[in-house]
Tab-separated table of C-alpha atoms in Angstrom:
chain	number	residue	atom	x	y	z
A	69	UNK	CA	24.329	-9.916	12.633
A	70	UNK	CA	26.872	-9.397	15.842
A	71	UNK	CA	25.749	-10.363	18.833
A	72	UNK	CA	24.747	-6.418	20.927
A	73	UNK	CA	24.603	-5.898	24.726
A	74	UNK	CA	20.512	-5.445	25.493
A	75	UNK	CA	19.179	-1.916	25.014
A	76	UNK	CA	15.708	-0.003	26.610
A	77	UNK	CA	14.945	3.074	25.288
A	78	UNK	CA	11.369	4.863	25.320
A	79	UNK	CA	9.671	8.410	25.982
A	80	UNK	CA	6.470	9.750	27.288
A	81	UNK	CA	4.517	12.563	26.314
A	82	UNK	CA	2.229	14.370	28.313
A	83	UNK	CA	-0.416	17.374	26.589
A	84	UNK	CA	-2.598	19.435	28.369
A	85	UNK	CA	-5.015	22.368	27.355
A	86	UNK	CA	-8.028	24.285	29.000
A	87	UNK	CA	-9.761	27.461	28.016
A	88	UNK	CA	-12.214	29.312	29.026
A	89	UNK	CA	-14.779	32.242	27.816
A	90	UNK	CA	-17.942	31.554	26.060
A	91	UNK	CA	-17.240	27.719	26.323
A	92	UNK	CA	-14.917	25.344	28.220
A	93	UNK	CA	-12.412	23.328	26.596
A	94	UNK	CA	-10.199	20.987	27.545
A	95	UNK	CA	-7.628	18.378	25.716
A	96	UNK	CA	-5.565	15.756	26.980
A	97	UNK	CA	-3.378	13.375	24.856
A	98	UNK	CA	-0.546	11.084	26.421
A	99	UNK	CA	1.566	8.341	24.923
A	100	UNK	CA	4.444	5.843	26.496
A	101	UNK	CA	6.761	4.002	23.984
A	102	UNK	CA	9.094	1.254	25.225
A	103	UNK	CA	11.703	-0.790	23.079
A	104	UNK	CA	13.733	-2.904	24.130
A	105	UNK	CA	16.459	-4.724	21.823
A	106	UNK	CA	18.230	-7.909	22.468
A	107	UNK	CA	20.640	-10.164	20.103
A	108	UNK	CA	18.595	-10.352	17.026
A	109	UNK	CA	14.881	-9.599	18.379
A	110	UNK	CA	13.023	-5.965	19.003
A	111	UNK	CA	10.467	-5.841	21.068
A	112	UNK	CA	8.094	-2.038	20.804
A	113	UNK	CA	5.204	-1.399	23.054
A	114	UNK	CA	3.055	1.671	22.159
A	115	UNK	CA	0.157	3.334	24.224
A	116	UNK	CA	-2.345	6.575	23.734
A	117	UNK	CA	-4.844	8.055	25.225
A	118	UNK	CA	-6.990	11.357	23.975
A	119	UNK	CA	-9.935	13.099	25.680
A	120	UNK	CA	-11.475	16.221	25.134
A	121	UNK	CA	-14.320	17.764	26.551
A	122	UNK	CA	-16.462	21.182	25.769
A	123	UNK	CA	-18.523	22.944	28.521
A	124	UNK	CA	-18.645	19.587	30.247
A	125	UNK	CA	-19.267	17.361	27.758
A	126	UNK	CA	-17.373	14.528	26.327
A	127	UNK	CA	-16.489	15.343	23.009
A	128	UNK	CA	-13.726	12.779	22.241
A	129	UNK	CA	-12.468	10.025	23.929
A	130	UNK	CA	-9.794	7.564	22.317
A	131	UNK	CA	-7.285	4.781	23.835
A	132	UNK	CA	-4.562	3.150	21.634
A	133	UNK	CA	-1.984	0.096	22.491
A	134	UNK	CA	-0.040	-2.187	19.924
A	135	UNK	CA	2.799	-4.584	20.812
A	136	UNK	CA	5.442	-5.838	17.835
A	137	UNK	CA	8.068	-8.083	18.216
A	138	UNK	CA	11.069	-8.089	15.125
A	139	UNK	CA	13.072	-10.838	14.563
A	140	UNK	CA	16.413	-9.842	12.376
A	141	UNK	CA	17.887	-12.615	10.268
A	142	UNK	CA	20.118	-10.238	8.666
A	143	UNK	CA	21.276	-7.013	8.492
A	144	UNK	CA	18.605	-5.474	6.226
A	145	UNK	CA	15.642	-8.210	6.641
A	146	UNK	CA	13.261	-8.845	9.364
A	147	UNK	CA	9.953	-11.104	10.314
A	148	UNK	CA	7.513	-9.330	12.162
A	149	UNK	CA	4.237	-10.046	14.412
A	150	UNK	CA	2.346	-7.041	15.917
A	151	UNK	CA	-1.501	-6.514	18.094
A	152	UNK	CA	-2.773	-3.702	17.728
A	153	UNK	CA	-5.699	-1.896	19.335
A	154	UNK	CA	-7.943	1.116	19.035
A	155	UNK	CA	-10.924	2.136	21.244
A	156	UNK	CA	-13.019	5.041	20.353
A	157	UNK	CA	-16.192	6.295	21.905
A	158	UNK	CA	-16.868	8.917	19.332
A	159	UNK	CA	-15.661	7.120	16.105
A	160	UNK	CA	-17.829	5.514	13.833
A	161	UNK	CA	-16.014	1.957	14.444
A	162	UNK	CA	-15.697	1.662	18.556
A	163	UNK	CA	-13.057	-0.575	18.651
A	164	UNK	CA	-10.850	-2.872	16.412
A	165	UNK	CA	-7.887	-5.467	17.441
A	166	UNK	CA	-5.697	-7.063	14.652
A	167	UNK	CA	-3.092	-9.426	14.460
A	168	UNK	CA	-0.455	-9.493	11.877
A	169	UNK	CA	2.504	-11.095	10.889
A	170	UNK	CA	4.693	-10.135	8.155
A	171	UNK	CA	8.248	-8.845	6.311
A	172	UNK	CA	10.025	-5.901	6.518
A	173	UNK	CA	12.831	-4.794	4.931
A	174	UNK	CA	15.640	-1.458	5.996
A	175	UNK	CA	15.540	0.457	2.920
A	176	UNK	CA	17.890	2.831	4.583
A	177	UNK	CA	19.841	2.661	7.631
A	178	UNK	CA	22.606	5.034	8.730
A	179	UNK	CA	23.896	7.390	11.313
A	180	UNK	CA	21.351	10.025	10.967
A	181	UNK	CA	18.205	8.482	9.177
A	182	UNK	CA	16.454	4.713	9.181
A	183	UNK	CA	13.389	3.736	6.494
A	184	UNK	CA	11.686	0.278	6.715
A	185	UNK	CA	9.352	-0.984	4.585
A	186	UNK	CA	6.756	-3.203	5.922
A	187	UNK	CA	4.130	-6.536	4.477
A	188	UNK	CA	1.832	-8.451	6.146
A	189	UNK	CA	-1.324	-10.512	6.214
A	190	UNK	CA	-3.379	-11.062	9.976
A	191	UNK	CA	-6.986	-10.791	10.863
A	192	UNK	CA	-9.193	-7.989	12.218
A	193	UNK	CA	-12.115	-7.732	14.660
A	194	UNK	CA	-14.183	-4.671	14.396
A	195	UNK	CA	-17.067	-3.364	16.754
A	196	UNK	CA	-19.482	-0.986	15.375
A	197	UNK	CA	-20.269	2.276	17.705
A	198	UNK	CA	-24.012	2.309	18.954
A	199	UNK	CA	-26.789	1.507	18.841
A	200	UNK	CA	-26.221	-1.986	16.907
A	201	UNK	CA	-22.554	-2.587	18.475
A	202	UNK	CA	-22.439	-5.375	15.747
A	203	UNK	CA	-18.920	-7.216	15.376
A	204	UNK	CA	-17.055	-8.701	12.392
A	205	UNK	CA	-13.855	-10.439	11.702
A	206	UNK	CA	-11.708	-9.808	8.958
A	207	UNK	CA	-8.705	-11.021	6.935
A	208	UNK	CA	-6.452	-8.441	6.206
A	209	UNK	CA	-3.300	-7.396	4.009
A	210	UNK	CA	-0.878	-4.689	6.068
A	211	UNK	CA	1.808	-2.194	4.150
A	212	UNK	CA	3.815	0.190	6.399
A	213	UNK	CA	6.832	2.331	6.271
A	214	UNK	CA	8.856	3.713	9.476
A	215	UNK	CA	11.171	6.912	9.149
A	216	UNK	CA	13.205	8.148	11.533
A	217	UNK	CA	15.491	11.211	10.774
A	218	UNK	CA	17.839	12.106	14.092
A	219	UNK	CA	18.259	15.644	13.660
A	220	UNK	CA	21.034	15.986	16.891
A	221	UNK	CA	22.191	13.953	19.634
A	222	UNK	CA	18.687	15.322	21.501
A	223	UNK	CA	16.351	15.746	18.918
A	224	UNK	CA	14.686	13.404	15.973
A	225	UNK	CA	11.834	13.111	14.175
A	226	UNK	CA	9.489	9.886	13.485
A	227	UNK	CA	6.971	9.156	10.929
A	228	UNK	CA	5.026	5.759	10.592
A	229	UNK	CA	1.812	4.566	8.580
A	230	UNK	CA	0.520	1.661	8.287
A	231	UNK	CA	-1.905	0.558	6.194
A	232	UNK	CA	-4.805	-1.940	7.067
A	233	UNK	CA	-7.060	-3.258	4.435
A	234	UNK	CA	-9.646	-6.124	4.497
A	235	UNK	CA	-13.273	-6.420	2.723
């Protein structure tokens, strides 16, 4: 792989939504992305919030973060290691960090569209919601696949999924 100049690229969004009438709603959902690529590693950094509320009330709340760094050792292969972590108030789980490490592979990767294919193996640490807030650890297996589809110079579209599964 040829040795590139570093790149930073990222993007915010920003949502907002109130009515009003027989009830009061309100949403908010924001994310940040970061990546920055240098030589043969990528580094990604992902964060999310979502709240919602309904005459007052709480009715959601939800924070989101996870952190990957990719390590290329060739054109179409990469190592991977990635944190990730959810916290949700109104979930049945209320939070859950996990580690993994793993392959990935560029199933496709031209001008306009990119596929990877993802495998790992980490560990997972759960905490139930209330009343018991019990925790457990997990090992777990990880499949994923990223699309990305750039429909003009100022436009594209994303997909990912990733898979977690333990006992």
């Amino acid at each position: 792989v040829p040795a590139q100049a570093a790149q930073l690229s990222g993007g915010a969004d920003l949502g907002y939504t109130a009515s009003s009438g027989n009830s009061r709603t309100s949403n908010l959902d924001t994310k940040l992305r970061l990546k920055y690529k240098t030589g043969l590693w990528t580094h990604k950094l992902k964060l999310g919030a979502i709240s919602s509320s309904k005459s007052g009330q709480t009715t959601a709340e939800r924070y989101t973060g996870s952190g990957k760094s990719e390590y290329d050792f060739s054109p179409h292969n990469y190592v991977f290691g990635q944190v990730q972590y959810i916290k949700d108030l109104f979930a049945g789980i209320r939070q859950n960090i996990s580690e993994t490490v793993g392959y990935g592979r560029r199933l496709l990767d031209s001008k306009s569209q990119h596929l990877d294919a993802e495998i790992g193996a980490g560990f997972s640490q759960t905490q139930e919601q209330k009343p018991s807030l019990a925790r457990h650890s997990d090992v777990i297996g990880q499949l994923g696949l990223n699309y990305e589809y750039r429909i003009s110079k100022t436009s594209q579209f994303k997909q990912n999924l990733t898979m977690q599964s333990g006992r």
